[in-house]
Short mmCIF file of C-alpha atoms and ligand atoms in Angstrom, two decimals:
data_model
loop_
_atom_site.label_atom_id
_atom_site.label_comp_id
_atom_site.label_asym_id
_atom_site.label_seq_id
_atom_site.Cartn_x
_atom_site.Cartn_y
_atom_site.Cartn_z
CA MET B 1 104.95 140.53 77.53
CA ASN B 2 101.28 141.11 76.70
CA THR B 3 101.37 144.51 78.34
CA LYS B 4 103.57 145.82 75.56
CA ASN B 5 102.01 147.66 72.71
CA SER B 6 102.39 146.21 69.28
CA LYS B 7 104.89 148.79 68.03
CA THR B 8 107.33 148.00 70.85
CA PHE B 9 106.73 144.32 70.29
CA VAL B 10 107.68 144.59 66.59
CA GLU B 11 110.77 146.68 67.38
CA ASP B 12 111.99 144.27 70.06
CA PHE B 13 111.37 141.23 67.93
CA MET B 14 113.09 142.73 64.90
CA SER B 15 116.16 143.75 66.86
CA TYR B 16 116.37 140.14 68.03
CA VAL B 17 116.15 138.84 64.44
CA VAL B 18 118.57 141.44 63.08
CA SER B 19 121.13 140.84 65.82
CA LYS B 20 121.21 137.12 65.00
CA ASP B 21 121.90 137.60 61.27
CA PRO B 22 122.77 141.26 60.69
CA GLY B 23 123.33 141.12 56.94
CA GLN B 24 120.22 139.22 55.89
CA LEU B 25 118.13 142.13 54.62
CA GLU B 26 115.61 140.15 52.55
CA PHE B 27 114.99 137.81 55.45
CA HIS B 28 114.46 140.77 57.81
CA GLN B 29 112.03 142.31 55.31
CA ALA B 30 109.94 139.15 55.05
CA VAL B 31 109.86 138.60 58.82
CA LYS B 32 109.06 142.23 59.59
CA GLU B 33 106.03 142.28 57.31
CA VAL B 34 104.68 139.19 59.04
CA VAL B 35 105.45 140.33 62.59
CA GLU B 36 103.85 143.74 61.99
CA THR B 37 100.56 142.18 60.93
CA LEU B 38 100.67 139.49 63.63
CA ALA B 39 101.54 141.74 66.57
CA ASP B 40 98.01 142.61 67.73
CA PHE B 41 96.85 139.05 67.24
CA LEU B 42 99.77 137.70 69.28
CA LEU B 43 99.29 140.21 72.08
CA ALA B 44 95.64 139.20 72.22
CA ASN B 45 96.61 135.48 72.24
CA PRO B 46 99.60 135.42 74.61
CA ARG B 47 99.92 131.62 74.64
CA TYR B 48 101.85 131.97 71.38
CA LEU B 49 104.20 134.44 73.06
CA TYR B 50 104.82 132.27 76.12
CA SER B 51 105.61 129.36 73.80
CA ARG B 52 108.03 131.52 71.81
CA ILE B 53 106.48 130.28 68.58
CA LEU B 54 107.66 133.24 66.52
CA GLU B 55 111.24 132.92 67.78
CA ARG B 56 111.11 129.26 66.80
CA MET B 57 109.60 129.98 63.39
CA VAL B 58 112.38 132.38 62.36
CA GLU B 59 115.03 129.78 63.21
CA ALA B 60 115.33 127.20 60.40
CA GLU B 61 115.03 123.62 61.59
CA ARG B 62 118.10 122.88 59.48
CA ILE B 63 120.24 124.62 56.84
CA ILE B 64 122.43 122.57 54.55
CA GLN B 65 125.17 124.27 52.55
CA PHE B 66 127.39 122.36 50.16
CA ARG B 67 130.00 122.51 47.42
CA VAL B 68 128.84 121.98 43.83
CA PRO B 69 131.82 121.40 41.53
CA TRP B 70 131.18 121.03 37.80
CA ALA B 71 133.07 121.26 34.51
CA ASP B 72 131.95 123.41 31.57
CA ASP B 73 132.04 122.28 27.93
CA ARG B 74 135.66 123.38 27.58
CA GLY B 75 136.71 121.40 30.62
CA ASN B 76 137.11 124.44 32.88
CA ILE B 77 136.14 123.73 36.46
CA HIS B 78 133.65 125.86 38.41
CA ILE B 79 132.65 125.75 42.05
CA ASN B 80 129.19 126.89 43.07
CA ARG B 81 127.47 126.89 46.40
CA GLY B 82 124.36 124.76 46.96
CA TYR B 83 121.81 125.15 49.75
CA ARG B 84 118.68 123.69 51.22
CA VAL B 85 116.91 125.62 53.95
CA GLU B 86 114.60 123.22 55.82
CA MET B 87 112.53 125.82 57.60
CA ASN B 88 109.52 124.18 59.19
CA SER B 89 108.03 120.67 59.17
CA ALA B 90 105.14 121.19 61.60
CA ILE B 91 102.41 120.34 59.09
CA GLY B 92 104.21 118.16 56.54
CA PRO B 93 107.49 117.40 54.79
CA TYR B 94 109.58 120.46 53.86
CA LYS B 95 108.30 121.68 50.51
CA GLY B 96 109.46 124.48 48.27
CA GLY B 97 111.40 125.28 45.15
CA LEU B 98 115.04 125.39 44.11
CA ARG B 99 116.37 128.62 42.66
CA PHE B 100 119.42 128.80 40.39
CA HIS B 101 120.46 132.45 40.13
CA PRO B 102 123.66 134.40 40.88
CA THR B 103 121.87 136.39 43.63
CA VAL B 104 121.12 133.26 45.68
CA ASN B 105 122.46 133.40 49.24
CA GLN B 106 121.22 132.45 52.71
CA SER B 107 119.23 135.65 53.15
CA ILE B 108 117.28 135.14 49.93
CA LEU B 109 116.62 131.47 50.64
CA LYS B 110 115.60 132.11 54.25
CA PHE B 111 113.13 134.79 53.19
CA LEU B 112 111.71 132.45 50.55
CA ALA B 113 111.56 129.51 52.97
CA PHE B 114 109.89 131.65 55.67
CA GLU B 115 107.26 132.84 53.18
CA GLN B 116 106.86 129.28 51.94
CA VAL B 117 105.94 128.00 55.43
CA LEU B 118 102.97 130.38 55.64
CA LYS B 119 102.03 129.97 51.98
CA ASN B 120 102.00 126.18 52.20
CA SER B 121 99.89 126.40 55.32
CA LEU B 122 97.38 128.54 53.41
CA THR B 123 96.97 125.89 50.70
CA SER B 124 95.34 123.61 53.33
CA LEU B 125 97.57 120.76 52.07
CA PRO B 126 100.00 118.91 54.39
CA MET B 127 103.25 120.62 53.42
CA GLY B 128 105.95 122.18 55.59
CA GLY B 129 108.22 124.86 54.16
CA GLY B 130 111.69 124.87 52.65
CA LYS B 131 113.69 126.44 49.87
CA GLY B 132 117.00 125.78 48.22
CA GLY B 133 119.16 126.41 45.23
CA SER B 134 122.49 127.71 44.13
CA ASP B 135 124.32 130.84 43.02
CA PHE B 136 124.85 129.04 39.68
CA ASP B 137 123.92 131.28 36.71
CA PRO B 138 122.06 129.28 34.02
CA LYS B 139 122.35 132.19 31.57
CA ASN B 140 124.06 131.17 28.33
CA LYS B 141 124.92 127.69 29.62
CA SER B 142 124.62 124.75 27.24
CA ASN B 143 122.18 121.91 27.82
CA ASN B 144 125.06 119.63 28.81
CA GLU B 145 126.43 122.17 31.26
CA ILE B 146 123.01 122.48 32.89
CA MET B 147 122.79 118.70 33.11
CA ARG B 148 126.23 118.31 34.68
CA PHE B 149 125.49 121.04 37.16
CA CYS B 150 122.15 119.45 38.15
CA GLN B 151 123.81 116.05 38.56
CA SER B 152 126.54 117.47 40.77
CA PHE B 153 123.98 119.42 42.81
CA MET B 154 121.84 116.33 43.39
CA THR B 155 124.87 114.18 44.22
CA GLU B 156 124.98 116.01 47.54
CA LEU B 157 121.33 117.02 47.96
CA HIS B 158 119.96 113.47 47.58
CA ARG B 159 121.00 112.43 51.10
CA HIS B 160 118.97 115.23 52.67
CA ILE B 161 115.66 114.87 50.82
CA GLY B 162 112.99 112.23 50.25
CA PRO B 163 109.27 111.93 49.50
CA ASN B 164 108.44 111.96 53.24
CA THR B 165 111.22 114.33 54.29
CA ASP B 166 111.75 117.17 51.86
CA VAL B 167 110.29 117.57 48.38
CA PRO B 168 111.93 120.29 46.25
CA ALA B 169 110.52 121.74 43.02
CA GLY B 170 111.39 124.54 40.60
CA ASP B 171 111.73 128.28 41.09
CA ILE B 172 113.66 130.91 39.11
CA GLY B 173 116.18 129.14 36.84
CA VAL B 174 114.76 125.69 37.56
CA GLY B 175 112.05 124.44 35.22
CA GLY B 176 110.97 121.15 33.70
CA ARG B 177 114.34 120.46 32.11
CA GLU B 178 116.29 120.93 35.34
CA ILE B 179 113.78 118.91 37.37
CA GLY B 180 114.32 116.10 34.83
CA PHE B 181 118.10 116.14 35.26
CA LEU B 182 117.79 116.35 39.05
CA TYR B 183 115.26 113.53 39.18
CA GLY B 184 117.37 111.28 36.94
CA GLN B 185 120.35 111.69 39.24
CA TYR B 186 118.30 111.13 42.40
CA LYS B 187 116.95 107.90 40.93
CA ARG B 188 120.41 106.61 40.03
CA LEU B 189 121.73 107.32 43.51
CA LYS B 190 118.79 105.94 45.48
CA ASN B 191 117.47 103.31 43.08
CA GLU B 192 113.97 104.48 43.94
CA PHE B 193 111.20 105.88 41.76
CA THR B 194 109.37 108.16 44.17
CA GLY B 195 107.72 111.56 44.30
CA VAL B 196 110.83 113.28 45.66
CA LEU B 197 110.53 116.30 43.37
CA THR B 198 107.49 118.04 41.89
CA GLY B 199 107.19 119.69 38.53
CA LYS B 200 108.13 116.40 36.87
CA GLY B 201 107.21 115.54 33.28
CA VAL B 202 103.67 114.19 32.94
CA ALA B 203 104.98 110.89 31.50
CA TRP B 204 107.04 110.18 34.63
CA GLY B 205 104.89 111.22 37.56
CA GLY B 206 104.28 114.92 36.99
CA SER B 207 100.87 116.51 37.41
CA LEU B 208 98.91 118.01 34.60
CA LEU B 209 98.62 121.78 35.03
CA ARG B 210 101.69 122.15 37.29
CA PRO B 211 103.48 124.46 34.80
CA GLU B 212 100.39 126.68 34.52
CA ALA B 213 99.41 126.51 38.19
CA THR B 214 101.16 129.57 39.68
CA GLY B 215 99.89 131.94 36.99
CA PHE B 216 96.43 130.38 36.84
CA GLY B 217 96.11 130.50 40.61
CA ALA B 218 97.14 134.17 40.76
CA VAL B 219 94.49 135.06 38.18
CA TYR B 220 91.83 133.03 40.03
CA PHE B 221 92.78 134.97 43.16
CA ALA B 222 92.56 138.29 41.27
CA GLN B 223 89.14 137.24 40.05
CA HIS B 224 87.91 136.73 43.61
CA MET B 225 89.27 140.13 44.61
CA LEU B 226 87.56 141.75 41.64
CA ASN B 227 84.29 139.93 42.31
CA ARG B 228 84.20 141.48 45.77
CA ILE B 229 84.04 144.91 44.16
CA GLY B 230 81.54 143.81 41.53
CA GLU B 231 84.02 143.37 38.68
CA ASN B 232 85.88 140.61 36.85
CA ILE B 233 88.89 140.05 34.59
CA THR B 234 86.97 140.64 31.36
CA GLY B 235 88.00 143.87 29.69
CA GLN B 236 90.75 144.73 32.20
CA ILE B 237 94.04 146.10 30.88
CA ILE B 238 96.83 144.37 32.77
CA SER B 239 100.57 144.84 33.08
CA VAL B 240 102.61 141.74 33.80
CA SER B 241 106.34 141.62 34.54
CA GLY B 242 108.68 138.73 33.82
CA PHE B 243 108.43 136.35 30.89
CA GLY B 244 108.98 132.96 32.51
CA ASN B 245 106.70 130.20 33.63
CA VAL B 246 104.63 132.31 36.03
CA ALA B 247 104.04 135.18 33.57
CA TRP B 248 103.19 132.66 30.84
CA GLY B 249 100.55 130.95 33.00
CA ALA B 250 99.03 134.24 34.14
CA ILE B 251 98.86 135.64 30.59
CA THR B 252 97.27 132.43 29.28
CA LYS B 253 94.51 132.56 31.89
CA ILE B 254 93.93 136.31 31.53
CA ASN B 255 93.38 135.85 27.80
CA GLU B 256 91.00 132.95 28.45
CA LEU B 257 88.96 135.19 30.74
CA GLY B 258 88.86 138.12 28.33
CA GLY B 259 91.46 140.43 29.87
CA LYS B 260 94.25 142.08 27.93
CA VAL B 261 97.94 141.89 28.88
CA VAL B 262 100.01 144.75 27.49
CA THR B 263 103.45 144.12 28.99
CA ILE B 264 106.10 141.54 29.80
CA SER B 265 109.61 142.28 31.04
CA GLY B 266 113.13 140.96 31.49
CA PRO B 267 116.37 142.18 33.02
CA ASP B 268 116.96 144.16 29.77
CA GLY B 269 113.71 146.20 29.84
CA TYR B 270 110.03 145.73 29.02
CA ILE B 271 107.76 145.10 26.06
CA TYR B 272 104.70 147.28 25.51
CA ASP B 273 102.18 145.72 23.17
CA LYS B 274 98.99 147.78 23.03
CA ASN B 275 97.23 145.10 20.97
CA GLY B 276 97.63 142.61 23.77
CA ILE B 277 99.90 139.60 24.21
CA SER B 278 97.86 136.61 23.09
CA GLY B 279 97.90 133.64 20.69
CA GLU B 280 101.27 132.89 19.11
CA LYS B 281 102.86 135.67 21.16
CA VAL B 282 102.17 133.65 24.31
CA ASP B 283 103.68 130.51 22.74
CA TYR B 284 106.72 132.57 21.80
CA LEU B 285 107.40 133.25 25.50
CA LEU B 286 108.34 129.59 25.91
CA GLU B 287 110.79 129.85 23.00
CA LEU B 288 112.27 133.02 24.41
CA ARG B 289 112.80 131.38 27.80
CA ALA B 290 114.34 128.28 26.18
CA THR B 291 117.08 130.37 24.53
CA ASN B 292 118.58 130.87 28.02
CA ASN B 293 119.57 134.46 27.19
CA ASP B 294 117.29 136.05 29.82
CA ILE B 295 116.22 138.98 27.60
CA VAL B 296 112.86 140.12 26.15
CA GLU B 297 114.03 142.44 23.37
CA PRO B 298 113.75 139.73 20.67
CA PHE B 299 109.97 139.71 21.31
CA ALA B 300 109.73 143.26 19.93
CA GLU B 301 111.63 142.30 16.79
CA GLU B 302 109.51 139.18 16.27
CA PHE B 303 106.14 140.91 16.61
CA ASP B 304 106.97 144.50 15.73
CA THR B 305 106.06 145.87 19.16
CA GLN B 306 107.72 148.40 21.43
CA PHE B 307 110.76 147.55 23.56
CA ILE B 308 111.58 150.02 26.33
CA PRO B 309 115.15 149.34 27.47
CA LYS B 310 116.20 149.40 31.13
CA LYS B 311 112.71 150.34 32.38
CA ARG B 312 110.01 148.48 34.28
CA PRO B 313 106.40 148.21 33.12
CA TRP B 314 104.93 149.98 36.16
CA GLU B 315 105.08 153.42 34.50
CA LEU B 316 102.08 152.61 32.26
CA ALA B 317 98.40 153.25 32.95
CA VAL B 318 96.63 149.93 33.56
CA ASP B 319 93.68 148.58 35.53
CA LEU B 320 95.61 145.77 37.20
CA ALA B 321 99.27 144.95 37.77
CA ILE B 322 100.58 141.42 38.26
CA PRO B 323 104.32 141.26 39.04
CA CYS B 324 105.60 137.82 37.99
CA ALA B 325 109.39 138.23 38.10
CA THR B 326 111.26 138.41 41.40
CA GLU B 327 111.52 140.00 44.87
CA ASN B 328 111.50 143.78 45.26
CA GLU B 329 110.76 144.32 41.58
CA LEU B 330 108.32 147.12 42.42
CA ASN B 331 109.27 150.01 44.71
CA ILE B 332 107.43 152.95 46.28
CA GLU B 333 107.83 155.19 43.20
CA ASP B 334 106.44 152.43 40.98
CA ALA B 335 103.53 151.93 43.39
CA LYS B 336 102.71 155.65 43.43
CA GLN B 337 102.90 155.85 39.65
CA LEU B 338 100.55 152.90 39.23
CA VAL B 339 97.98 154.34 41.64
CA LYS B 340 98.27 157.80 40.10
CA ASN B 341 97.56 156.25 36.69
CA GLY B 342 94.37 154.61 37.99
CA CYS B 343 95.54 151.10 38.76
CA LYS B 344 92.97 149.59 41.13
CA MET B 345 94.59 146.32 42.11
CA LEU B 346 97.99 144.71 42.45
CA VAL B 347 98.27 140.96 42.73
CA GLU B 348 101.74 139.58 43.48
CA ALA B 349 102.60 136.43 41.59
CA SER B 350 106.29 136.84 42.44
CA ASN B 351 107.50 136.20 46.00
CA MET B 352 107.78 139.51 47.92
CA GLY B 353 107.55 141.33 44.59
CA CYS B 354 107.01 144.70 46.30
CA THR B 355 109.36 146.51 48.66
CA ALA B 356 108.12 147.10 52.22
CA GLU B 357 107.31 150.74 51.46
CA ALA B 358 105.40 149.77 48.32
CA VAL B 359 103.37 147.19 50.26
CA GLU B 360 102.41 149.74 52.88
CA TYR B 361 101.36 152.29 50.26
CA LEU B 362 99.44 149.84 48.06
CA ASN B 363 97.71 148.22 51.02
CA ALA B 364 96.48 151.62 52.17
CA ASN B 365 95.30 152.79 48.75
CA ILE B 366 94.20 149.95 46.45
CA GLY B 367 93.48 146.21 46.52
CA TYR B 368 96.77 144.44 47.21
CA ALA B 369 97.41 140.70 47.48
CA PRO B 370 100.77 139.44 48.76
CA GLY B 371 102.56 136.61 46.97
CA LYS B 372 102.13 134.11 49.76
CA ALA B 373 98.37 134.17 49.15
CA ALA B 374 98.14 134.96 45.45
CA ASN B 375 100.91 132.71 44.13
CA ALA B 376 100.15 129.69 46.31
CA GLY B 377 98.56 127.88 43.35
CA GLY B 378 101.98 126.69 42.20
CA VAL B 379 102.93 124.89 45.36
CA ALA B 380 99.30 123.78 45.79
CA VAL B 381 99.47 121.82 42.54
CA SER B 382 102.87 120.52 43.68
CA GLY B 383 100.99 119.21 46.73
CA LEU B 384 98.46 117.61 44.41
CA GLU B 385 101.34 116.05 42.46
CA MET B 386 102.61 114.52 45.74
CA THR B 387 99.14 113.11 46.43
CA GLN B 388 98.93 111.57 42.95
CA ASN B 389 102.43 110.09 43.35
CA SER B 390 101.49 108.57 46.71
CA MET B 391 98.38 107.02 45.20
CA ARG B 392 100.28 106.00 42.07
CA LEU B 393 97.66 107.43 39.78
CA ALA B 394 97.13 110.58 37.73
CA TRP B 395 94.22 113.00 37.74
CA SER B 396 92.79 114.66 34.65
CA ARG B 397 93.43 118.29 33.84
CA GLU B 398 89.86 119.14 34.83
CA GLU B 399 90.23 117.42 38.18
CA VAL B 400 93.44 119.28 39.00
CA ASP B 401 92.01 122.59 37.80
CA SER B 402 88.89 122.24 39.90
CA LYS B 403 91.01 121.45 43.00
CA LEU B 404 93.26 124.44 42.24
CA HIS B 405 90.13 126.58 41.89
CA SER B 406 88.76 125.58 45.27
CA ILE B 407 92.16 125.99 46.97
CA MET B 408 92.46 129.58 45.67
CA ARG B 409 88.85 130.32 46.68
CA ASN B 410 89.57 128.97 50.13
CA ILE B 411 92.72 131.11 50.50
CA HIS B 412 90.68 134.15 49.52
CA GLU B 413 88.06 133.24 52.11
CA MET B 414 90.69 132.85 54.80
CA CYS B 415 92.09 136.28 53.93
CA GLU B 416 88.56 137.66 54.30
CA LYS B 417 88.10 135.90 57.64
CA TYR B 418 91.38 137.01 59.24
CA GLY B 419 91.95 140.25 57.34
CA LYS B 420 88.61 142.05 57.56
CA GLU B 421 89.03 145.64 58.76
CA ALA B 422 86.48 147.68 60.71
CA ASP B 423 85.40 149.52 57.52
CA GLY B 424 84.64 146.20 55.80
CA SER B 425 87.67 146.24 53.51
CA ILE B 426 90.06 143.29 53.37
CA ASN B 427 93.67 143.61 54.48
CA TYR B 428 95.05 140.65 52.48
CA VAL B 429 98.51 140.96 54.04
CA LYS B 430 97.14 140.62 57.55
CA GLY B 431 94.63 137.94 56.55
CA ALA B 432 97.22 135.75 54.82
CA ASN B 433 99.80 136.12 57.58
CA ILE B 434 97.44 135.33 60.45
CA ALA B 435 95.67 132.46 58.66
CA GLY B 436 98.98 130.92 57.58
CA PHE B 437 100.51 131.37 61.03
CA VAL B 438 97.70 129.93 63.16
CA LYS B 439 97.78 126.47 61.61
CA VAL B 440 101.55 126.13 61.84
CA ALA B 441 101.71 127.60 65.36
CA ASN B 442 98.96 125.33 66.72
CA SER B 443 100.63 122.30 65.15
CA MET B 444 103.97 123.21 66.72
CA MET B 445 102.35 123.66 70.13
CA ALA B 446 100.65 120.27 69.83
CA GLN B 447 103.98 118.60 69.07
CA GLY B 448 105.76 119.77 72.21
CA LEU B 449 108.88 121.86 72.32
CA VAL B 450 109.91 121.46 68.68
O1 LIG A 501 107.60 129.90 45.39
C1 LIG A 501 106.98 128.85 45.21
O2 LIG A 501 105.91 128.61 45.79
C2 LIG A 501 107.56 127.87 44.30
N1 LIG A 501 108.61 128.12 43.73
C3 LIG A 501 106.89 126.53 44.10
C4 LIG A 501 107.33 125.57 45.13
C5 LIG A 501 106.84 124.16 44.93
O3 LIG A 501 107.21 123.32 45.75
O4 LIG A 501 106.10 123.88 43.98
#
């Protein structure tokens, strides 16, 4: 096996993965990116090949799929599909978010769970990887409908999770409100008050700074990348996509550090605000999200700024781009346009925010950080929430922030260690993939044929 060159190795491995689940394009995309950057490393360390670690890692330890029946406010009955992909528990309980969005299917959740395994490994905290959710569409649903859906979802999920088994959290469509409804139902069914979910309210076991953590962490990571080239966030013009929790956290931290965010976006188009999105405009993002309409146009009316319908913010000239919305939200044309306009760095806060072609182009031309490294701050603070729950105490905001800081610094250092190229530049994709992989792979080998 180690006589093969890396290109053949990637082709053979991918045809194996594709033949097992032919339709799962997002999953193939996530695996391919990892295998491409791992190939040389694996060929140089054949013990991983003999142990078939990669073949094991692309096979979920367990996938649960279930029926979620619920009734809307008029009494009409709906049936959604619920899932939990328990991908890898080599270094800790399965950990990862729940996504409620009509696009949710096994391919999406397997790609997210696969990324989560490596991301969680990078945080240095004891968390395995998982992901779950439903094809339920929260858009325009009432509060009571959301609650009934969450209760029905947890009525099945509760038997598969637990504070030492699998600890879900939020993702797209699942925020503090949904975690509350899910937690309430879990507690009724189990009669246990435990840290079974993260992203809880601070009054009932949640960690300070969890809502901000993904965005803050991504900006801390960007800061480390900028420091390497003798720059920092201050004075940078930045385009952000999305307008949810991750975008909100990133924008808040960018403002604190003296950068200027000129865009947000939604499925309806993007906002361009040349004066910068700060102050009450940032608070307004929370209101906009709470309306459940999933549009950004009202922002333009509220603050008399520009709304560009049906377009994405990547056509503008900026110093830095931070995608904060969803997978494949930035393609090769977007990437070329950004670079042509002088963008010097792209930091993914969304999971697999760039298409494979865009990643290749960006990685070859400007500083590029993949989501599994740059957005790990969210799950890292989830890990800190689990620690606080286990100790039955709560840390201060400063304590959590300083731990988040050092985790992001450490991830950056690991990317430097494993991703340094001959010319001295850092290949963050390679660095994150190898660093994340080694810890999980070694743990699996130590635990026998698991
Ligand atoms: O993609 C992610 O890392 C998350 N949605 C957060 C997962 C978590 O368990 O906090």
